[in-house]
């Protein structure tokens, strides 16, 4: 089974004493990145280049955040997939590219039978896009999972002409917030650095957190 996963961390790195999410600055042309994979699927590559507006001559140390995201999508989608996991991948895309990408992904699902799982906080243009919906609560539990048209509130909102998914998400999340307030539950810090350092406190954030010296010592 061919699986693909795309998230927001592609093309980023941690730089000591600088921070997380620093763009890679390699002077390489898009056409030379994963060139074997691109050459294996020339028609699909050309379709994605046209769809995403990518110039194969772009050099990666000169691209903007939005252009870097489009290059990531090109390389991540050029190989036909059976399951595709997308985590906030439309961040940094302009409105036209985002809508064209969503239409292309829907076509991939309808024509090739691919399964696409898309995690997002951006609901513009998605009201009629998904077939199923999964909602995870802040506790990591499943608040809803199933066909979109089986949600009573979804059908009510659709008849009213309001933004469906945005209104639905706000309804669920506000109920969750009320539950937290009623039970006086505080939200805790949960960033990647907190999670990583809780396991290995001596390997700290690329050299800018306490204990950073030990991260360069070979304990073997």
PDB file of C-alpha atoms in Angstrom, residues 31 137 139 199:
ATOM      1  CA  UNK A  31      13.932  20.033 -10.877  1.00  0.00           C
ATOM      2  CA  UNK A 137     -11.594  16.418  21.716  1.00  0.00           C
ATOM      3  CA  UNK A 139      -8.631  14.890  25.759  1.00  0.00           C
ATOM      4  CA  UNK A 199      11.720  12.575  27.667  1.00  0.00           C
TER       5      UNK A 199
END
